[in-house]
Coordinates of C-alpha atoms in Angstrom, one line a residue:
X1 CA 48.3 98.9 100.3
X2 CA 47.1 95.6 101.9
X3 CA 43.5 95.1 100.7
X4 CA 42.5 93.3 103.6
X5 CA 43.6 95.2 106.3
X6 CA 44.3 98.7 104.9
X7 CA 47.8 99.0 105.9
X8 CA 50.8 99.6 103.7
X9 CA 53.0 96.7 103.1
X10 CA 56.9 96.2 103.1
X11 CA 56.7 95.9 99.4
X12 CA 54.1 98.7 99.1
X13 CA 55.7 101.1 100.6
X14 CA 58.3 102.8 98.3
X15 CA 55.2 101.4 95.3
X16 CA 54.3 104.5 96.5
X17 CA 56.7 106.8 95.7
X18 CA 56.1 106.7 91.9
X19 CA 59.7 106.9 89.9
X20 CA 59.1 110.2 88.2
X21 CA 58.2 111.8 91.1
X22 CA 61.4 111.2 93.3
X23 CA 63.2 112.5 90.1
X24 CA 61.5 115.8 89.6
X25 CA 62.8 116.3 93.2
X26 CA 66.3 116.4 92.4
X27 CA 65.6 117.8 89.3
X28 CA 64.4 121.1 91.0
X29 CA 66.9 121.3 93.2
X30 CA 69.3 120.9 90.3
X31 CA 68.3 123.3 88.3
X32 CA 68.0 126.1 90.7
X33 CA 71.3 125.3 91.9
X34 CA 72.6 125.5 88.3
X35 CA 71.1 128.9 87.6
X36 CA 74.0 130.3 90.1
X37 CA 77.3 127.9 89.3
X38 CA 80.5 129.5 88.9
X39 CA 79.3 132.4 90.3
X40 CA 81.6 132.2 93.3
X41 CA 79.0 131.9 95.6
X42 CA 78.4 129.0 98.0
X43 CA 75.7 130.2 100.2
X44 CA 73.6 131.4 97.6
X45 CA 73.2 127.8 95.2
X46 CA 73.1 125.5 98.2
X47 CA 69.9 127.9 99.7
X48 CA 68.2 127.9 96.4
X49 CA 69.0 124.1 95.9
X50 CA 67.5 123.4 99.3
X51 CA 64.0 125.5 98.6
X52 CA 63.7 123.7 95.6
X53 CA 64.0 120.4 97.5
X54 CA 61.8 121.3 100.2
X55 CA 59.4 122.9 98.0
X56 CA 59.0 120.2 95.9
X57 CA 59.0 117.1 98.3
X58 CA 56.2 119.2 100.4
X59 CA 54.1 118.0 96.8
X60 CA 55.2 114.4 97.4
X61 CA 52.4 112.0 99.0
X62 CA 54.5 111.2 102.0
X63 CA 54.5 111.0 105.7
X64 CA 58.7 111.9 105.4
X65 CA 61.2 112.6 108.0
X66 CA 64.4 114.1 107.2
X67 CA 66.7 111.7 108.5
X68 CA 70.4 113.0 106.7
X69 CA 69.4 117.0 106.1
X70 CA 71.5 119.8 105.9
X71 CA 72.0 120.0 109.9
X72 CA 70.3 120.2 113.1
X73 CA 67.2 122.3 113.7
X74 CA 68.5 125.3 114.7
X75 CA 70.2 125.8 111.4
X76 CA 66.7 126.1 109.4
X77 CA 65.9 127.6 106.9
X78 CA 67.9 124.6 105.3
X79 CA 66.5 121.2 105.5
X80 CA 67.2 119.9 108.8
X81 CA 67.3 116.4 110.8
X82 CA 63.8 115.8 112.0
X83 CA 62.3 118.0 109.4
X84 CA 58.7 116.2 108.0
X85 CA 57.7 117.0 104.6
X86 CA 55.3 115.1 102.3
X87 CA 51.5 116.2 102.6
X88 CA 51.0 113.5 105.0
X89 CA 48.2 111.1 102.8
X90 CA 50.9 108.4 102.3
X91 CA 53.5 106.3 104.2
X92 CA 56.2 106.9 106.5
X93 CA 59.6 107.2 105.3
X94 CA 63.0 108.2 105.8
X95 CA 64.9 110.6 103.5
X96 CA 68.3 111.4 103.3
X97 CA 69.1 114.7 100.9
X98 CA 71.5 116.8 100.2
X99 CA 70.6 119.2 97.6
X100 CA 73.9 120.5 96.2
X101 CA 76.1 117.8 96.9
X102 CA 79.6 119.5 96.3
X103 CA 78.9 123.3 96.6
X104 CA 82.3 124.3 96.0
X105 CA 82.5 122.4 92.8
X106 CA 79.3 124.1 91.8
X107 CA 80.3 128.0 93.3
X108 CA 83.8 127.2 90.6
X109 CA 81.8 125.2 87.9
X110 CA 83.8 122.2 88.3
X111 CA 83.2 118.7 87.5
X112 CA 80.4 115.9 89.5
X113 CA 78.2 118.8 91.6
X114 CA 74.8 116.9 92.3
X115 CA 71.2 117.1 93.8
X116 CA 70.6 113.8 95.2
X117 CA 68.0 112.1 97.6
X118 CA 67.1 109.0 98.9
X119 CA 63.8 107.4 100.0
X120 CA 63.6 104.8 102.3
X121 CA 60.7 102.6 104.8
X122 CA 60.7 104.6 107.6
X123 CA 63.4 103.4 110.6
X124 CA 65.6 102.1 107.6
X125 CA 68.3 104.8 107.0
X126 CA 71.1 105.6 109.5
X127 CA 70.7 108.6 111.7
X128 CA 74.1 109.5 111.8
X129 CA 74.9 113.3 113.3
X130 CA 77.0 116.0 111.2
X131 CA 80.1 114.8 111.8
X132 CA 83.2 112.3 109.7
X133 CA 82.8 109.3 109.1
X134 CA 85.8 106.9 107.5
X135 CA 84.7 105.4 104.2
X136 CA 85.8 102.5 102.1
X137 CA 83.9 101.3 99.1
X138 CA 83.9 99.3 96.0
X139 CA 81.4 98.5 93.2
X140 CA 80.2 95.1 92.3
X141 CA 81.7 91.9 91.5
X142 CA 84.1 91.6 94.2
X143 CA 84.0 88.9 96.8
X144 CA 81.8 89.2 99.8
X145 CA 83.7 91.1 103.0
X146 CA 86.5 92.4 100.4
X147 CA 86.9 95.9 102.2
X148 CA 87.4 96.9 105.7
X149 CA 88.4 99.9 107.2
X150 CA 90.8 98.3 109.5
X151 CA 92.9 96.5 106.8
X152 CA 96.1 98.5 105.9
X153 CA 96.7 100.0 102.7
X154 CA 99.1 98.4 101.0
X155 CA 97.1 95.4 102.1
X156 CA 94.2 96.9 100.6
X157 CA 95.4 97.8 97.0
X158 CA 97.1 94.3 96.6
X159 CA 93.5 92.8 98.2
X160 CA 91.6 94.8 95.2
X161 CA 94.0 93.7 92.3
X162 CA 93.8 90.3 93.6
X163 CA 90.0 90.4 93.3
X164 CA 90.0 92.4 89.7
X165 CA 92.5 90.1 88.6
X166 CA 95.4 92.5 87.9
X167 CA 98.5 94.5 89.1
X168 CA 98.3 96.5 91.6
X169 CA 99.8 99.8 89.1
X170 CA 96.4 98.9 87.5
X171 CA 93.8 99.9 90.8
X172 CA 93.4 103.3 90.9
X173 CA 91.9 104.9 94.3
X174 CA 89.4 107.6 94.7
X175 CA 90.8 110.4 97.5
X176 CA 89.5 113.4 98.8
X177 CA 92.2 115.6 98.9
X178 CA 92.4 117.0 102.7
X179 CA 95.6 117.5 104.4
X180 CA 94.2 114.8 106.6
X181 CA 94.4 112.2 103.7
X182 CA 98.4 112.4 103.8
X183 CA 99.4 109.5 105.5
X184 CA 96.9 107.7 103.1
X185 CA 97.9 109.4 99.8
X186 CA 101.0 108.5 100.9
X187 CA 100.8 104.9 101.7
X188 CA 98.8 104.1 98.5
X189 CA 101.6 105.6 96.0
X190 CA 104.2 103.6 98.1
X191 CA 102.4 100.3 96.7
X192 CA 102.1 101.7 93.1
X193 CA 98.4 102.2 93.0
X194 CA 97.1 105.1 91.2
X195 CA 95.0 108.1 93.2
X196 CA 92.1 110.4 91.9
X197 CA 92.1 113.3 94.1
X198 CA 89.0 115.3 94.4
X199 CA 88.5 118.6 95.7
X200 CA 84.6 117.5 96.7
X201 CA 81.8 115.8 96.1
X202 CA 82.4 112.2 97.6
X203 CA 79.1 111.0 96.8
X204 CA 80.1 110.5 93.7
X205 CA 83.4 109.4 94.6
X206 CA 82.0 106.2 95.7
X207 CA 79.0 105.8 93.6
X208 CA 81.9 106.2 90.2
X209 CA 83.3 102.5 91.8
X210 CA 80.3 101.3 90.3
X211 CA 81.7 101.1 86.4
X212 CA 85.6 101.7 87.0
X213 CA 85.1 101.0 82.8
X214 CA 84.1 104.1 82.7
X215 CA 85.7 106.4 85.5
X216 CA 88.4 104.5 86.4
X217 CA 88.2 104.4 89.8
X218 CA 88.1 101.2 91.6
X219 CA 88.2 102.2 95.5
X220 CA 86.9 104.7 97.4
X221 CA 89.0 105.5 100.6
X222 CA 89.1 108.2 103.4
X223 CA 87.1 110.5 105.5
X224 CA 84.2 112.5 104.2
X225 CA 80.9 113.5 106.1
X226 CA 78.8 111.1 107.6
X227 CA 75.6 112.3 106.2
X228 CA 77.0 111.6 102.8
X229 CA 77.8 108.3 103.5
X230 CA 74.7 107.4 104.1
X231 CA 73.7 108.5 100.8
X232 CA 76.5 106.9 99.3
X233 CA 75.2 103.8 100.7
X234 CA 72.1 103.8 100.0
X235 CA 73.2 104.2 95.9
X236 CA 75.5 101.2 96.6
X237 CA 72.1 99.0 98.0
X238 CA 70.6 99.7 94.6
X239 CA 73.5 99.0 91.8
X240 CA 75.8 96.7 94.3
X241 CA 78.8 96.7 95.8
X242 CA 80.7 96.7 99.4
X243 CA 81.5 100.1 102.1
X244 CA 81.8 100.2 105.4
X245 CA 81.5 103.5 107.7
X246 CA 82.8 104.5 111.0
X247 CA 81.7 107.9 112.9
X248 CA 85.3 109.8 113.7
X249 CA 84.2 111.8 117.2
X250 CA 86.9 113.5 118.7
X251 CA 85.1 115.8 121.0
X252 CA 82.7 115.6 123.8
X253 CA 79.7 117.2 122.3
X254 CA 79.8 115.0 119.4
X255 CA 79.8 111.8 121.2
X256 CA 76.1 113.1 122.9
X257 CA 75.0 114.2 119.9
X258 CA 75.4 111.0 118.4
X259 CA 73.9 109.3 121.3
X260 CA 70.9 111.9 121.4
X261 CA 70.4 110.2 117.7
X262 CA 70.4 106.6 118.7
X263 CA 74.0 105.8 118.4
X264 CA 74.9 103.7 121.1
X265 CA 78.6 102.5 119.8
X266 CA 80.6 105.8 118.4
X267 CA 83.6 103.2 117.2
X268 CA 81.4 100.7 115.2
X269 CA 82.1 99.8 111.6
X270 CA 78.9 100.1 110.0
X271 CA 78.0 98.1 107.0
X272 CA 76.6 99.4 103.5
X273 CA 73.4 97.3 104.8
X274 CA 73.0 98.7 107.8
X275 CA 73.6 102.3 107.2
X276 CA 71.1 102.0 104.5
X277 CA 68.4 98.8 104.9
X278 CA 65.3 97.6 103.4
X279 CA 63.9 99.6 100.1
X280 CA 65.8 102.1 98.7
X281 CA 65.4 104.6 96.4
X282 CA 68.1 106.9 95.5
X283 CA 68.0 109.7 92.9
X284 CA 70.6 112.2 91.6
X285 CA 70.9 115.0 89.3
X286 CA 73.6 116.6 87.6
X287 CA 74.6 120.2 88.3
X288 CA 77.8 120.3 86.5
X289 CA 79.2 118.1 84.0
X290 CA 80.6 115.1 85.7
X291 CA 81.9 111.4 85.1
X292 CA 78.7 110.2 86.2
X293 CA 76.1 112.6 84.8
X294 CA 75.4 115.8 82.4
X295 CA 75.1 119.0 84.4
X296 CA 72.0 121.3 83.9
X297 CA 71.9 123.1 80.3
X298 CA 70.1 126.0 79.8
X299 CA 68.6 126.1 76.3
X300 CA 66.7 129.3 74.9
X301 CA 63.5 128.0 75.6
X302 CA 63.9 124.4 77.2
X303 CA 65.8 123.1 80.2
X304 CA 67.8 119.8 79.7
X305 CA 68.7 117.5 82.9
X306 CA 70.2 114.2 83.4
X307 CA 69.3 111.9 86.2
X308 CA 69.9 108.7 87.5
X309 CA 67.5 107.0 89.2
X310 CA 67.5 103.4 91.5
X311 CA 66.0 100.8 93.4
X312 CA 67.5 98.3 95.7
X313 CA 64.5 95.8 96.0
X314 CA 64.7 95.5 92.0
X315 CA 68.5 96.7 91.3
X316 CA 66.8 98.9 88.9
X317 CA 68.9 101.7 87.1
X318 CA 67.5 104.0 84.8
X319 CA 69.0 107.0 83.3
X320 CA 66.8 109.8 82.2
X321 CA 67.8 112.6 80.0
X322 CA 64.8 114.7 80.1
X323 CA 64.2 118.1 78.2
X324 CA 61.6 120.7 79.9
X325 CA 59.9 123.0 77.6
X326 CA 57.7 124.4 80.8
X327 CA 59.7 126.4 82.1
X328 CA 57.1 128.2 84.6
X329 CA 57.8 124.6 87.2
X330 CA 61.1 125.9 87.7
X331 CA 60.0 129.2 89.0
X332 CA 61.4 129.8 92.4
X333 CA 58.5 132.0 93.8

């Protein structure tokens, strides 16, 4: 806060939001989610996910909006778009949430479930509506303007090894597999690239094009919800890297949805800077055991999580293995 005139400043803004505190978000949202994975039901760990959240970010001294929830309004009790939590003694800001990212994965016990959020200054995170959006992504180090969405395949993949400075057998794409991803799937094999399919989860998708060292993935491609790529760039604004986004509306009601939200061009190819601008901070924690992070494990008397935490104003990553031996915080009442 500005000494002088009392008023919160670009910078100060997101000071704010102390570190820890974003993190014990997603940690609560984790854990209750955990308690019910690979129990089959769906329903059940995204509702107790999403009261953790809420609960906890109602503790958070912020003016917040929920910008990216989990649908419109009349869809509570999850968190919705235009929901305001924080106790309202500290600045306005965006979030973007999604408190069991991959609820399949977690209903099965699969791999990469998460509870992520990000923070931003208010007006700085994309409002998109609840529908697809085409993604393409890659991690740092790449040339500036290296992906596009309307650049072919084939083109793409040689593009990519170009950049990475090897053959083409040697990029490996990230895929949802939909039946819509076909043609893609498809086209990508032809040019000897290799594909990770997932089943869900393509927050992580992108975010694992960070350290293709250590996933090996190299590309994110294909259509996934457009709330989740707005998380997914936001991440990308704090480690690095390149996406672009484009709404897919094929119906009527969609299209004036989207412009009831301030989208005023349904076929423009958004940038990871402008689906996610200013200071970012994005936070995720691991449900299930994943590439990226350690899910939730339950210990007789302690609670382990692992999160990862980030900053775009500082590229700040910090990876937190925390062990709770109060127990009585994750009570749900």
């Amino acid at each position: 806060m500005s000494e002088k005139t009392g008023a919160y400043t670009s910078e100060a803004v997101l000071d704010r939001i102390l570190t820890l505190e974003v993190v014990r978000v997603t940690e609560r949202a984790a854990v209750a989610a955990a308690r019910l994975r690979g129990r089959g039901d769906e329903k059940a760990a995204d509702q107790a996910a999403v009261d953790a959240m809420r609960r906890e970010l109602n503790r958070l001294p912020i003016d917040g909006t929920v910008v990216i929830g989990e649908g419109e309004r009349d869809e509570a009790p999850m968190l919705y778009i235009g929901e305001e939590v924080g106790t309202k003694q500290g600045p306005k800001v965006d979030i973007a949430l999604d408190p069991l990212e991959g609820t399949t994965i977690c209903a099965k016990n699969l791999p990469n479930s998460l509870a992520v959020l990000a923070l931003a200054e208010g007006g700085s995170l994309l409002n998109a509506p609840d529908v697809y959006m085409e993604k393409i992504a890659v991690g740092p180090g790449y040339p500036p303007g290296l992906v596009d969405l309307d650049t072919p395949p084939a083109e793409m993949m040689a593009a990519v090894a170009k950049a990475k400075g090897c053959a083409i057998r040697e990029v490996t794409a990230c895929i949802l597999d939909r039946p819509r991803h076909a043609k893609l799937i498809e086209e990508v094999r032809a040019t000897g690239a290799a594909i990770r399919l997932i089943g869900d989860g393509d927050i992580a998708g992108v975010i694992h094009t960070t350290n293709p060292e250590e996933t090996g993935i190299d590309i994110y491609m294909g259509i996934g919800g457009a709330p989740e790529g707005v998380l997914a760039a936001a991440a990308l604004r704090c480690i690095g890297g390149q996406m672009q986004g484009r709404l897919v509306i094929n119906k009527e009601e969609q299209r004036v949805r989207a412009e009831k939200m301030g989208v005023t061009d349904v076929n423009k190819k958004y940038a990871m800077e402008e689906m996610a601008s200013g200071d970012v901070y994005f936070a995720a924690t691991g449900v299930t055991d994943g590439n990226l992070l350690q899910g939730v494990r339950f210990g007789r008397e302690t609670i382990g999580t692992h999160t990862v935490v980030m900053r775009s104003s500082t590229k700040t990553v910090r990876w937190i293995k925390a062990t709770h031996a109060n127990l009585e915080k994750f009570r749900l009442d």
